[in-house]
Tab-separated table of C-alpha atoms and ligand atoms in Angstrom:
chain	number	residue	atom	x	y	z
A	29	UNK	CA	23.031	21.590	126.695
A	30	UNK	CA	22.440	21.491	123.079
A	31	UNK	CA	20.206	18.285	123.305
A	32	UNK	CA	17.563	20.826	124.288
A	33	UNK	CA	17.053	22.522	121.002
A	34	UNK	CA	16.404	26.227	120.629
A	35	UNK	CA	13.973	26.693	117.807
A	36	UNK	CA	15.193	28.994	115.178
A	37	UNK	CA	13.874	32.325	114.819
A	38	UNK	CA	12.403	31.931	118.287
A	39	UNK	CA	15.216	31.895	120.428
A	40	UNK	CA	15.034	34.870	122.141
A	41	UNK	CA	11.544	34.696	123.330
A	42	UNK	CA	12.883	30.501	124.228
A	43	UNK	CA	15.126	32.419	126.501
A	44	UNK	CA	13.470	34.989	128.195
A	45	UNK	CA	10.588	32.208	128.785
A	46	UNK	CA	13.246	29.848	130.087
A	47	UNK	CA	14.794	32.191	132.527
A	48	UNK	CA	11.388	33.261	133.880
A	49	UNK	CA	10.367	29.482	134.277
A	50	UNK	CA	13.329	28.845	136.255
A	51	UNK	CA	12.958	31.936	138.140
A	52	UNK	CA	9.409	31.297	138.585
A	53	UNK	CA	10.640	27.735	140.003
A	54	UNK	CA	13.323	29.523	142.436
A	55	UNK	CA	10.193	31.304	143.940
A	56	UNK	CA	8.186	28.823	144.555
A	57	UNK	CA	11.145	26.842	146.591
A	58	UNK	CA	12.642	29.918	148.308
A	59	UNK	CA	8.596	30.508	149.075
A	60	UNK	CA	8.280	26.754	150.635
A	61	UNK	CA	11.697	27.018	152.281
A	62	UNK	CA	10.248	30.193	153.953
A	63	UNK	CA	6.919	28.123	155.141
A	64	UNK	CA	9.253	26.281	156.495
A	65	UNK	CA	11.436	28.467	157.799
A	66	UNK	CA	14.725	28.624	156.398
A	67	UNK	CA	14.117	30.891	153.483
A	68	UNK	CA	17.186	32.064	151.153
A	69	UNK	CA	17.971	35.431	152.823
A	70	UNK	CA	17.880	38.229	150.358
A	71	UNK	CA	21.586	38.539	150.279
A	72	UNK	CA	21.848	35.556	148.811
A	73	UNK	CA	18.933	34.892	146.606
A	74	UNK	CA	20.264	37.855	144.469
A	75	UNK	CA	23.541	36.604	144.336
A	76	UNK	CA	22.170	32.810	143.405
A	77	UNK	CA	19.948	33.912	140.675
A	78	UNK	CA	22.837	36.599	138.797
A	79	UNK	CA	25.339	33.526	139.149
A	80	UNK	CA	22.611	31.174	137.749
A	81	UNK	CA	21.973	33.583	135.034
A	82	UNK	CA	25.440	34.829	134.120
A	83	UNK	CA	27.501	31.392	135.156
A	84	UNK	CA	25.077	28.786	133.567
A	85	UNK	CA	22.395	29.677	131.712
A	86	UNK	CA	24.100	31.431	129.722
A	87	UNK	CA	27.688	30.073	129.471
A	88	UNK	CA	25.928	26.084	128.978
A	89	UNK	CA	22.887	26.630	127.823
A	90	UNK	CA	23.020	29.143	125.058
A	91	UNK	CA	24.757	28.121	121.736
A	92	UNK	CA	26.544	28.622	119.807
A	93	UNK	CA	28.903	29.783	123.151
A	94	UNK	CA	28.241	33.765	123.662
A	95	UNK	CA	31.445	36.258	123.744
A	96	UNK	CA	32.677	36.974	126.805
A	97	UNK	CA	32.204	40.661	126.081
A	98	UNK	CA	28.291	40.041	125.389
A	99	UNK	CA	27.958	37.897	128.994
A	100	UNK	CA	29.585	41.052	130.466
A	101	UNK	CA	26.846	43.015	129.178
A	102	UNK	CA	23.914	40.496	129.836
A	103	UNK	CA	26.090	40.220	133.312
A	104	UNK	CA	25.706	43.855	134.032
A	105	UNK	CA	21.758	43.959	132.922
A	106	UNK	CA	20.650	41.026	134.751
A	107	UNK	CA	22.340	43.226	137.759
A	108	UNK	CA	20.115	45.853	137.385
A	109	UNK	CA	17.180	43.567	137.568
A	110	UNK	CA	18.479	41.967	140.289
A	111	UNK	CA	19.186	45.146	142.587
A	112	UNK	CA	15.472	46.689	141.118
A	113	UNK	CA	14.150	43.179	142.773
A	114	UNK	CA	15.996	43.924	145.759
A	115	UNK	CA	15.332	47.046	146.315
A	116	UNK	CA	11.594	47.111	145.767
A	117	UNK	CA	10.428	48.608	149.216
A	118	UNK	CA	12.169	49.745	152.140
A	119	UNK	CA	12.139	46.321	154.062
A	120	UNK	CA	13.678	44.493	151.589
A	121	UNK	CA	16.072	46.782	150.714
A	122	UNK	CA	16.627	46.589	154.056
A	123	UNK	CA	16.800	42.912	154.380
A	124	UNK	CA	19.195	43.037	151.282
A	125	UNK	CA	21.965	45.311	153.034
A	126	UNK	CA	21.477	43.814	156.319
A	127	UNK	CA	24.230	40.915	155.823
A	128	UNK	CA	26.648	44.089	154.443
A	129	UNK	CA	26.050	46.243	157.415
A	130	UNK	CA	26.650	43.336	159.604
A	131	UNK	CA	30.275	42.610	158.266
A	132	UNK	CA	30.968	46.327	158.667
A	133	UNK	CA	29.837	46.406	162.078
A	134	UNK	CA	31.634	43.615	163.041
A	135	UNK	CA	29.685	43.201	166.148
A	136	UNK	CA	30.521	39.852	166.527
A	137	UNK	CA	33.431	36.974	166.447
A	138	UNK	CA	32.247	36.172	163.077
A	139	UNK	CA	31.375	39.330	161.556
A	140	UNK	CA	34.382	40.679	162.346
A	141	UNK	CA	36.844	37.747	161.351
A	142	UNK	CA	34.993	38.487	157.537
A	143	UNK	CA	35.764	41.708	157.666
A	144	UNK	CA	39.278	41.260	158.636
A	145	UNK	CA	39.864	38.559	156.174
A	146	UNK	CA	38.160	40.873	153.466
A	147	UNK	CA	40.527	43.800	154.392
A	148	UNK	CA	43.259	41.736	154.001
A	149	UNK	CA	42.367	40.543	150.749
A	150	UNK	CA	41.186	43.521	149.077
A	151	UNK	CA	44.384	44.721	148.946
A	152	UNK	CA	46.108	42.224	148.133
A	153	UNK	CA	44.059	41.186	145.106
A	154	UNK	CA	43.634	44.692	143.892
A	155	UNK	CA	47.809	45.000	144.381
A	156	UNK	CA	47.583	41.219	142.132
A	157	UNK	CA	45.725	42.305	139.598
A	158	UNK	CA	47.852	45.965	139.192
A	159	UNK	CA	50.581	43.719	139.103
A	160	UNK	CA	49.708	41.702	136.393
A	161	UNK	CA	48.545	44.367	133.997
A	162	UNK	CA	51.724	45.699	134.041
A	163	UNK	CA	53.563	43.043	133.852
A	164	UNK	CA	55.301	43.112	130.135
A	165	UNK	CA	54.050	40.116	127.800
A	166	UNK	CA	56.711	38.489	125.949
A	167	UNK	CA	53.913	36.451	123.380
A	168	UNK	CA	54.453	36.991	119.689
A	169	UNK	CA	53.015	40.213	118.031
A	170	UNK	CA	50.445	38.976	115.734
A	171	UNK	CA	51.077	38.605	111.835
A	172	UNK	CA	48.178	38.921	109.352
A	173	UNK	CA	48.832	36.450	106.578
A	174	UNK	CA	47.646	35.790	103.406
A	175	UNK	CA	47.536	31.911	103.276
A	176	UNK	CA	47.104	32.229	99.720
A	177	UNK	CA	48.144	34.540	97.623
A	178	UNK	CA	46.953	35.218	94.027
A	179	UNK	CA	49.499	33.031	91.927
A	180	UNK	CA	51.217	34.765	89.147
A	181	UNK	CA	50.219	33.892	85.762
A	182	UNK	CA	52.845	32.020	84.576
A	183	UNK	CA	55.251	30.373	86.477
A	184	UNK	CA	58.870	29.182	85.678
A	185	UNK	CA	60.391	25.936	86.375
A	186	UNK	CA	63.148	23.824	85.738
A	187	UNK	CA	63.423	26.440	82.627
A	188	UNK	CA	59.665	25.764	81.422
A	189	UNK	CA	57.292	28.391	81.425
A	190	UNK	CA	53.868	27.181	82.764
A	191	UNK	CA	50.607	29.159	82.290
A	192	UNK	CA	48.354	27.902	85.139
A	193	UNK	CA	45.153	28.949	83.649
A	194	UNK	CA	45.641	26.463	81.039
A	195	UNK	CA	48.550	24.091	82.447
A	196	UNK	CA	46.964	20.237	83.019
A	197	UNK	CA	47.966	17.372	86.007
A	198	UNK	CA	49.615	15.224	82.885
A	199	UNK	CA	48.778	12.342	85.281
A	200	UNK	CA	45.490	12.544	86.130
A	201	UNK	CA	44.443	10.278	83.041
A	202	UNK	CA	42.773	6.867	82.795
A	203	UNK	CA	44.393	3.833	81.953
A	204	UNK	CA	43.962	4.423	77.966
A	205	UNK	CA	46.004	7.728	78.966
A	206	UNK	CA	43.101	10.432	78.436
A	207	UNK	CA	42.683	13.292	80.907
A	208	UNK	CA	39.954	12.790	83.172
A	209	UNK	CA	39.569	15.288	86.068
A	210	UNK	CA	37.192	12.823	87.899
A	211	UNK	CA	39.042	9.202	87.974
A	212	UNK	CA	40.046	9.038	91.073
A	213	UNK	CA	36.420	8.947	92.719
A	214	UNK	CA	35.325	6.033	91.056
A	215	UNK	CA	38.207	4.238	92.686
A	216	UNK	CA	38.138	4.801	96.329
A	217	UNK	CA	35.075	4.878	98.846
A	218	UNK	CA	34.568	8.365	100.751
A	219	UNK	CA	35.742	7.678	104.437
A	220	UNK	CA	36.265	10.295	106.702
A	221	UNK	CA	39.860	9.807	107.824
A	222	UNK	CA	42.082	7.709	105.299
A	223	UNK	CA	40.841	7.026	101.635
A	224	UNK	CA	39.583	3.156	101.199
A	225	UNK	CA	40.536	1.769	98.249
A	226	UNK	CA	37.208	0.282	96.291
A	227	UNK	CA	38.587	-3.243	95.233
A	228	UNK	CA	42.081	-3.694	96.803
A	229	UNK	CA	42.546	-6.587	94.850
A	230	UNK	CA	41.702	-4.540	91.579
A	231	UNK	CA	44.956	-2.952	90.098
A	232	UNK	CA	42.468	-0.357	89.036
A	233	UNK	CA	41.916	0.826	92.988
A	234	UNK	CA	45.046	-0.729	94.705
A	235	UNK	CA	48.019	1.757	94.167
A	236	UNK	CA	50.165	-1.354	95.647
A	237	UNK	CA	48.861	-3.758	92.714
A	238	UNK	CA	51.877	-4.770	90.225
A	239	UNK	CA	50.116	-4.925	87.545
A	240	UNK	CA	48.464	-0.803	88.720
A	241	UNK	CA	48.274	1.282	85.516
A	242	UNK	CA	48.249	5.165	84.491
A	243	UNK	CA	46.320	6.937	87.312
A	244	UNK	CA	47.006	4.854	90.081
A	245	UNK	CA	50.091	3.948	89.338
A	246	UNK	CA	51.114	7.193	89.731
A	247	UNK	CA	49.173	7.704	92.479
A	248	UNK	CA	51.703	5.361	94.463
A	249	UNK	CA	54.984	6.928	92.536
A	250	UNK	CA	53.573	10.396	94.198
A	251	UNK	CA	53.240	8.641	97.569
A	252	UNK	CA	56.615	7.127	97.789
A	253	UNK	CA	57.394	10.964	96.893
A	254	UNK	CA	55.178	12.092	99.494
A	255	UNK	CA	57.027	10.158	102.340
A	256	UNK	CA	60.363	10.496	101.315
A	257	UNK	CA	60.409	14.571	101.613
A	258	UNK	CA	56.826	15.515	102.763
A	259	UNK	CA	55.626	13.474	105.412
A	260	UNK	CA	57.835	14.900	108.477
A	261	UNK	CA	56.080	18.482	108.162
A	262	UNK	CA	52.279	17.773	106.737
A	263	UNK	CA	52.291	14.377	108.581
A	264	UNK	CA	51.654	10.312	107.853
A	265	UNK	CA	47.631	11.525	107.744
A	266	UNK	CA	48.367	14.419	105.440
A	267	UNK	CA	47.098	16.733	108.608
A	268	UNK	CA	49.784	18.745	108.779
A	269	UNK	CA	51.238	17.007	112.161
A	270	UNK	CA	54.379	15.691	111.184
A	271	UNK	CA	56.928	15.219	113.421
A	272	UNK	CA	58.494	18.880	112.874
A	273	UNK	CA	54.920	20.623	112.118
A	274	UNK	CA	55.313	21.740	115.651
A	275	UNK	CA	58.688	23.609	115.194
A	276	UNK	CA	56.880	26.152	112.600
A	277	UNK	CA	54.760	28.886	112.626
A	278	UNK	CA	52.949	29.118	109.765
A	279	UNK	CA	52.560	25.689	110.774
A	280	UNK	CA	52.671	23.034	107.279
A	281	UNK	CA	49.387	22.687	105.493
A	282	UNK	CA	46.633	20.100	106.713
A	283	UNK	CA	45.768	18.586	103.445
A	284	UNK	CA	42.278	17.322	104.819
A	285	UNK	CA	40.915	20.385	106.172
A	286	UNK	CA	38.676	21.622	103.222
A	287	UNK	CA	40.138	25.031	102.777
A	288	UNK	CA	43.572	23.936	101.606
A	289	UNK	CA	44.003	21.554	97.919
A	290	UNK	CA	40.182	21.349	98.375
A	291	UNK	CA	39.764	24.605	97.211
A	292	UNK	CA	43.116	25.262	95.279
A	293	UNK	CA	43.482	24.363	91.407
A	294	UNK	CA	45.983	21.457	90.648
A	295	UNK	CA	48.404	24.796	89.162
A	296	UNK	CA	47.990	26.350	91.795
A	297	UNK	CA	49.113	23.789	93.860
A	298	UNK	CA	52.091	22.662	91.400
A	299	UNK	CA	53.399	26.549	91.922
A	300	UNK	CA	53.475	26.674	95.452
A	301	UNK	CA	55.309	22.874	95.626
A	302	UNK	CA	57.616	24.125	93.096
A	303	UNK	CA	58.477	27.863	94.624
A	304	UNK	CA	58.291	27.028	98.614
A	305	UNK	CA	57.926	29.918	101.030
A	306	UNK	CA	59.958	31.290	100.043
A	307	UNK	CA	58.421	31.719	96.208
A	308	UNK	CA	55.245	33.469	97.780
A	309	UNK	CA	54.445	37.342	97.068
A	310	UNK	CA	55.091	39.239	100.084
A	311	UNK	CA	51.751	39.539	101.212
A	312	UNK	CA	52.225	35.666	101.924
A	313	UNK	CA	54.753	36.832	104.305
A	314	UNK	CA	57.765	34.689	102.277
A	315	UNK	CA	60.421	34.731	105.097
A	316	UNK	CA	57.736	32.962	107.520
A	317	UNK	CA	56.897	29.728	105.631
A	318	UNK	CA	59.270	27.148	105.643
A	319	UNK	CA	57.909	25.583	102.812
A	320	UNK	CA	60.641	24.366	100.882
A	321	UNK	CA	61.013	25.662	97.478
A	322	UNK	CA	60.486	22.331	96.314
A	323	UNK	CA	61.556	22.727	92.423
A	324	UNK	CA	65.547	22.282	93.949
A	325	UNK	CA	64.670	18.882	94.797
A	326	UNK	CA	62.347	17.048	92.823
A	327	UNK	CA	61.491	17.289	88.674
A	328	UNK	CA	58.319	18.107	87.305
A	329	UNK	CA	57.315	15.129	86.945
A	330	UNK	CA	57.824	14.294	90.456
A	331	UNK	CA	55.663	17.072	91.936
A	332	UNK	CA	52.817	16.463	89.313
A	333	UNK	CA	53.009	12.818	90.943
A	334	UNK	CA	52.776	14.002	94.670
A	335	UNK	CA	50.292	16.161	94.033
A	336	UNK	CA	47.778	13.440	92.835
A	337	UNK	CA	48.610	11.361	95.756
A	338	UNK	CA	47.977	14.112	98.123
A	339	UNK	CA	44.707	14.585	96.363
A	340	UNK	CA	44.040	10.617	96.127
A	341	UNK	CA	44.699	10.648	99.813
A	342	UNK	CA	42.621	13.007	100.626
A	343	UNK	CA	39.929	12.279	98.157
A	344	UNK	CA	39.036	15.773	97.476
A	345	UNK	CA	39.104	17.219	93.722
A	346	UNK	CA	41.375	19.833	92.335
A	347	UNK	CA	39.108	23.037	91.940
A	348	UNK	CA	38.714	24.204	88.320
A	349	UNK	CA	38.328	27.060	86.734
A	350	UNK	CA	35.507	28.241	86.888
B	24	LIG	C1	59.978	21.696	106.397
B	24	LIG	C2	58.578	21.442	106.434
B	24	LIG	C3	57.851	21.156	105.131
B	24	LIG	C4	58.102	20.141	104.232
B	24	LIG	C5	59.194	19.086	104.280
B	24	LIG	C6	57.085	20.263	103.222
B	24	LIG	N1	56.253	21.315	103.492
B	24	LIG	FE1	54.647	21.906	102.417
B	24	LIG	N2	54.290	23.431	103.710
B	24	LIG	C7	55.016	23.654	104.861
B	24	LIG	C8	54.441	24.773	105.561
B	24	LIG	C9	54.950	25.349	106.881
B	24	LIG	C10	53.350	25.212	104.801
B	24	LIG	C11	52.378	26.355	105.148
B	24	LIG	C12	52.939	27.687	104.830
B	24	LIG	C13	52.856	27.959	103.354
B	24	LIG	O1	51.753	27.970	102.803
B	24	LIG	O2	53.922	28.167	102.751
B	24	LIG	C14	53.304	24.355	103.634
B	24	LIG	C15	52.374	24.485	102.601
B	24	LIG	C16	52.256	23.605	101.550
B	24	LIG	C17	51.285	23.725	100.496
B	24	LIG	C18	50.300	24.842	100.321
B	24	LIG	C19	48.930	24.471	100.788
B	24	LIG	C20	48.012	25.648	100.732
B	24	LIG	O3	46.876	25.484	101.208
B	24	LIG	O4	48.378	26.705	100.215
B	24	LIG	C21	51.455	22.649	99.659
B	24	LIG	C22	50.648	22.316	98.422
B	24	LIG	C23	52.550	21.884	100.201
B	24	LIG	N3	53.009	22.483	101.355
B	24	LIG	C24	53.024	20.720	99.621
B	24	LIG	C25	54.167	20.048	100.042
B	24	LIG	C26	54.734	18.916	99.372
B	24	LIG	C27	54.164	18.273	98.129
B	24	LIG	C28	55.834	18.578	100.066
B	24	LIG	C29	56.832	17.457	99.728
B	24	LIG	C30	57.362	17.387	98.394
B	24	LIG	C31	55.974	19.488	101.192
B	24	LIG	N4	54.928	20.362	101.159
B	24	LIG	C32	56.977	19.430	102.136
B	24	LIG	C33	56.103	22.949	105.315
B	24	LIG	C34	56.682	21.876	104.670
C-alpha cells in the first residue's frame, strides 16, 4: 500500500495512530454486531485483530517490507496486548477461555470431533516439523566474493606492460583523432534499455553508417567483437543473460546494472577482459569465474574496441581517476 504515503520522520506515530484508528473502527462494529446480537466472541476478536496486525498491517502496509525477525517481535508484543485486553477482568477472561475449555471438554459431537482432529494433528505436525530440521540440506555453502578486486598496477599483455593509472582507451577519440573521454554522449539519446542513436542517418551517431569515422567506427568494430565471443554469457542486452549465463555461478557481468563498467575505469576494465577469472587475485575467488582470460583470443586492439562498445551500449562513462 505505498500509494498511502507515510510521512517521513513521522512514521511511527502514522502507525501507532493507524492501528488505533482501525482498532477503534473494529470496536465500534464488534459493538453494533453485539446490539445486534451476533458479537465477535472474545476468542476470536483476539485472534482477528493479532492476524490483522501481524498478517497485514504490517506485512502490506509498512515499507520498505519489515524483516521477518522484526514481525516476530512486533508479533510477540502485539500478543501481549492482546492477552492484557483479554484478560482485563474475570468475565472476560472468562469469556476468552471459554471456546478452549469447550474443545477440552468435548461435551459435545462437535467439540469433541476438534479435539480429536487437533490430537491427531499435533503430532503429526510437531513429528513434520522435527523431521524437516533434521533433514540434511544439500544447497551450496555460501562463498564471500570480492567482485572486484584491487587491480595490480601494471598489467602485462601480449608482452606490453600497461600502467593503468595512466594507460588511455586509444579509441575513445573524435573524428580529428583527439582523446575525448565524453564523445560518446553527444551521440546517442539516454534511453533506459538499449542506447538510441541521435541521427541514424548521421555517420557521426550511426555505428552502421559507411562512411562512420574514429569513435563510432570503432564503436561497431567492438560490437561485431562483442557478439562474436561475448554475447552468449553477458547476453544480446549486455545484462548478463546470455544463453549460458545460467550455467555459472558467479554468474557473467550485467553491463547495465550501475555497479559494474559504470563504476570501473576503462583499465580496469581492459585488465579483467585481458586476464579472465582466472587472472583475478584470490580474494576474487579465481577458480569460480569463468571469465575467459580473454588476452588468448583477441589483440589489444580488439579488447580496447569491445570495451567502447560495451560502454556505447550501455551509455554509461568509464570512471576516472579521481
Ligand atoms: C563463458 C562466459 C563468458 C564469456 C564468453 C565472457 N564473459 Fe565476461 N564474465 C563472465 C563472468 C561469469 C563474469 C563475472 C565473474 C568475474 O567477474 O570474473 C564476467 C565478468 C566480466 C567483466 C567484469 C565486470 C566487472 O564488473 O568486474 C568484464 C569487463 C567482462 N566480463 C567482459 C567480457 C568481454 C569483453 C567478453 C568478450 C570478449 C566476455 N566478458 C566474455 C563470463 C563470460
Amino acid at each position: 500500500m505505498t500509494w498511502l504515503k507515510l510521512v517521513e520522520g513521522y512514521m511511527p506515530m502514522q502507525m501507532i495512530t493507524e492501528l488505533a484508528v482501525c482498532i477503534l473502527f473494529f470496536s465500534i462494529c464488534n459493538y453494533l454486531l453485539k446490539k445486534a446480537g451476533i458479537g465477535v466472541p472474545k476468542f476470536w476478536a483476539g485472534i482477528l485483530v493479532w492476524c490483522f496486525v501481524n498478517l497485514f498491517y504490517l506485512k502490506y502496509r509498512i515499507y520498505p517490507p519489515i524483516p521477518f525477525s522484526v514481525r516476530a517481535i512486533y508479533g510477540t508484543v502485539s500478543a501481549c496486548g492482546i492477552f492484557m485486553w483479554v484478560s482485563g477482568s474475570q468475565e472476560e477472561w472468562l469469556e476468552f477461555k471459554r471456546p478452549i475449555i469447550n474443545v477440552l471438554d468435548g461435551n459435545n459431537f462437535f467439540t469433541k470431533s476438534i479435539r480429536t482432529v487437533l490430537l491427531l494433528l499435533l503430532p503429526i505436525g510437531l513429528g513434520a516439523f522435527a523431521y524437516n530440521s533434521l533433514l540434511p540440506s544439500f544447497e551450496e555453502p555460501i562463498e564471500l566474493r570480492t567482485v572486484h578486486p584491487a587491480p595490480p598496477a601494471t598489467t602485462k599483455v601480449h608482452g606490453k606492460t600497461y600502467v593503468l593509472q595512466t594507460a588511455q582507451q586509444p579509441y575513445r577519440i573524435d573524428t580529428d583523432g583527439k582523446y575525448d573521454p565524453a564523445y560518446s554522449n553527444a551521440h546517442i539519446v539516454d534511453q533506459s534499455m538499449g542506447r538510441l542513436m541521435k541521427d541514424v542517418n548521421s555517420a557521426e551517431d550511426n555505428p552502421w553508417d559507411p562512411n562512420a569515422k574514429g569513435y563510432i567506427k570503432h564503436v561497431r568494430e567492438g560490437g561485431e567483437i562483442f557478439f562474436q565471443n561475448c554475447h552468449f554469457c553477458h547476453g544480446d542486452n549486455l545484462n548478463g543473460r546470455g544463453l549460458w549465463a545460467f550455467a555459472f555461478n558467479p554468474i557473467p557481468a550485467n553491463f547495465t546494472d550501475a555497479g559494474t563498467i559504470a563504476q570501473l575505469q576503462e583499465t580496469f576494465v581492459f585488465w579483467r577482459v585481458a586476464k579472465g577469472g582466472i587472472g583475478l587475485p584470490g580474494e576474487g575467488f579465481p577458480w569460480a569465474s569463468v571469465m575467459p582470460p580473454w588476452e588468448q583470443h583477441l589483440t589489444v586492439d580488439e579488447i580496447w574496441k569491445v570495451i567502447m562498445f560495451e560502454y556505447w551500449h550501455t551509455g554509461y562513462y568509464p570512471r576516472t581517476w579521481d
